[in-house]
Amino acid sequence: MSDNDGKKTLGVGGSGRSGQVKQSFSHGRTKSVVVETKRKRVMVPKPSAGQGGGDKGKSPLVSKVAGDPSRRPAGISEAEMERRLKALAAAKAREVEEAAARVAEEKAREEERERRRAEAEAKEREDREREEALKAKAEEDARRAREAEEKAKQKEQPKREERKKPATAERPAAQDPAAMEAAAMRADAKGGAGTGARKTERDRPERANDRDARGKGGRDDNRRSGKLSLNQALSGEGGRQRSLAAMKRKQEKARQKAMGGAMRAEKQVREVQLPETIVVSELANRMAERSADVVKALMKMGMMVSMNQPIDADTAELVIEEFGHKTVRVSDSDVEQVIDTVEDKAEDLQSRPPIITIMGHVDHGKTSLLDAIRKANVVSGEAGGITQHIGAYQVTTDSGAVLSFLDTPGHAAFTSMRARGANVTDIVVLVVAADDAVMPQTVEAINHAKAAGVPMIVAINKVDKPEADPDKVRSALLHHEVIVEKLSGDVQDVEVSAKTGLGLDELLEAIALQAEILELKANPDRSAQGAVIEAQLDIGRGPVATVLVQHGTLRRGDIFVVGEQWGKVRALINDKGERVEEAGPSVPVEVLGLNGTPEAGDVLNVVETEAQAREIAEFRNQQAKDKRAAAGAATTLEQLMAKAKADENVAELPVILKADVQGSAEAIVQALEKVGNDEVRVRVLHYGVGAITESDIGLAEASQAPVMGFNVRANAPARNSANQKGVEIRYYSVIYDLVDDIKAAASGLLSAEVRENFIGYAEIREVFKVTGVGKVAGCLVTEGVARRSAGVRLLRDNVVIHEGTLKTLKRFKDEVKEVQSGQECGMAFENYDDIRAGDVIEIFEREEVERSL
């Protein structure tokens, strides 16, 4: 009878799964119990029979919940339930799409892995085939060597038998041609196959070119095997390995050797451009030779140089010829040869408008005269009513003639600007006020016009004033070799009035007549060339240059170089503020598109490419740097020390200057350099064009200098920085005020002048000895007055023997402050007793007087 008496074991049914549960009891006792777990039942609702085709997309659960309101959770409306069900369906759709995307991505990765595996196998197969070909060649060479060796042995067998005969019958083996051939073949076999050629196929095969495949240390670098691990790198295992390029070169050599050997490449002859000096490494680079070979060649010539040292052109030419190349001598200045300097043909020349420069003294009416001609009002736009920039304008007269005018400043500080105006002009109109005659700047204008070699027309202005005297002006001009037509000369003179318009037509006729005599022509179809009249840094537009085109036509989009700057014409603006597409000869325009602010007076040239413009600008910049460096290097140490010793007692007033345009900045700097004397001078630490910036404030703080702004202002960060650091910023719009203030500030650095005023003389009549005082001189004041606070000198035979102060001044027994002339008194000197009767005492007072420049 069984234990369960035929009864079934108690369980959870046929769907259960058996398992074990470990039970724990006290005192460390445990027991394992076999249990059955019931599988969780998953309820999958069946679709109802009433569902139509429209519910196919929904799951059964969704349909059942949506159709039966009793299955909806409490408090949820039907619309809300519909939204939730839609969200659920969208989530399920996203899951399906993501699963499909994952499958596609996995498939693509698998294809990529298969492709890479196929490429690796193909590469490995190629390497294996290459190695098998080399191995077969090595075996073939070894086999031939063995066959040759066996043949040699067979030929030597009869000879050994012959050697057993008498010695007279012997013949040296070296004279046998067959033996010599066999020995040569053995030597070839040793050199080509190495020890591996004598091994059998069971041994490890070696490459035929074993010596090439092995490094200097005997290491086989034939192939890079495996990746470099961190432990190998740290422990230094494996040593230096060949680069991939070296491996490729080696495989190519082996392939060519297997194909029957490679022909030596023919040496390529190059044309080497050779400047005046060149570095050895650069020379090797231009010849495509190794630097070590070039250094070796120079050492053979007796020049011990390194690859970083420069050599002269003659030595470099010898090296180039030794290496079999050709030399092409060039100069650094050859980069400027791209600038078109070809003379224009006579048939290409066309008439151009004349360029007229108006010159004269300050306030003689130059700009007012030009205003009357232009029928504009420019004076009101200039600070203080004086012109402080070079203005360029075009005027069309009533007769239709086009004239280009340059209005130059007349102030003495703008001498350099007036010089630039005279250098680009065709006709000079010299304006002289009839009530003021010839002044210093009028003489300067005459000298500039004569130096430029241009004709002159004298405009005697302000003839409408009652005190005007034109004949006085004509007579004054005679002193400067300017003889007008009314005095039988060849210089035209016209009496005009800018205020009333009197004589303007006659002036324009005189200008047109002079232009007709000059026959001014230019070629408008060539590359443009012009002169920079003025340059400035505009905040919104960047560097802007006022250019007067002299030759050719300047168009928008042209690439140009001007001085040390270059650029591409972004826009052209005429004197009326309108944008134009091109500017012909004698037309003044503002040019936008420069990479930096040029110097006023620089020449603008149009080139073909940006590379040429950049190269020319860099060459000019480097040339300017070298020139400055050479000027600095020319000063010897002794000269520097002498200058420092001379400047030791010279006080300096440092100044930082910012102006609106380049010409004004240069003019102000020139004016400030003239301020000062042997004791004090003005030093312009920095000057530039544009607004005052934080860097200017930082420099001013470091050097304890004020910042002067001429027609510019400081930006907000600069103002805040100046307030924090206590830097003084001063703004000016008239050059008179700026120069006067600097002059006054420099005058404050001058030491006060000490003047001596003689106030009296006294004669010593008798010398007394007083206890506790010493020697006392009994004196008679012969002239002026004697004061105790004054200085005194003791004269003996009109020679000064002592200078000092009085210790006491008494009249009778009383101490007094002063003694009048004709009275007697007693005097004692401070720390001096050598006084005698008959000596004269000179009494004087010192006065400090402030000096000014």
PDB file of N, CA and C in Angstrom, residues 82 135 347 423 642:
ATOM      1  N   GLU A  82     -12.062  58.925 -25.121  1.00  0.00           N
ATOM      2  CA  GLU A  82     -11.696  58.786 -26.537  1.00  0.00           C
ATOM      3  C   GLU A  82     -10.280  59.320 -26.777  1.00  0.00           C
ATOM      4  N   LYS A 135      57.804  34.274 -51.895  1.00  0.00           N
ATOM      5  CA  LYS A 135      58.312  32.984 -51.394  1.00  0.00           C
ATOM      6  C   LYS A 135      58.650  32.062 -52.564  1.00  0.00           C
ATOM      7  N   GLU A 347      47.142 108.194 -79.050  1.00  0.00           N
ATOM      8  CA  GLU A 347      45.771 108.038 -79.562  1.00  0.00           C
ATOM      9  C   GLU A 347      44.789 107.621 -78.475  1.00  0.00           C
ATOM     10  N   ASN A 423      50.953 118.870 -54.815  1.00  0.00           N
ATOM     11  CA  ASN A 423      51.598 117.800 -55.569  1.00  0.00           C
ATOM     12  C   ASN A 423      50.655 117.118 -56.551  1.00  0.00           C
ATOM     13  N   ALA A 642      74.586 109.261 -24.493  1.00  0.00           N
ATOM     14  CA  ALA A 642      74.722 110.718 -24.555  1.00  0.00           C
ATOM     15  C   ALA A 642      73.351 111.385 -24.615  1.00  0.00           C
TER      16      ALA A 642
END
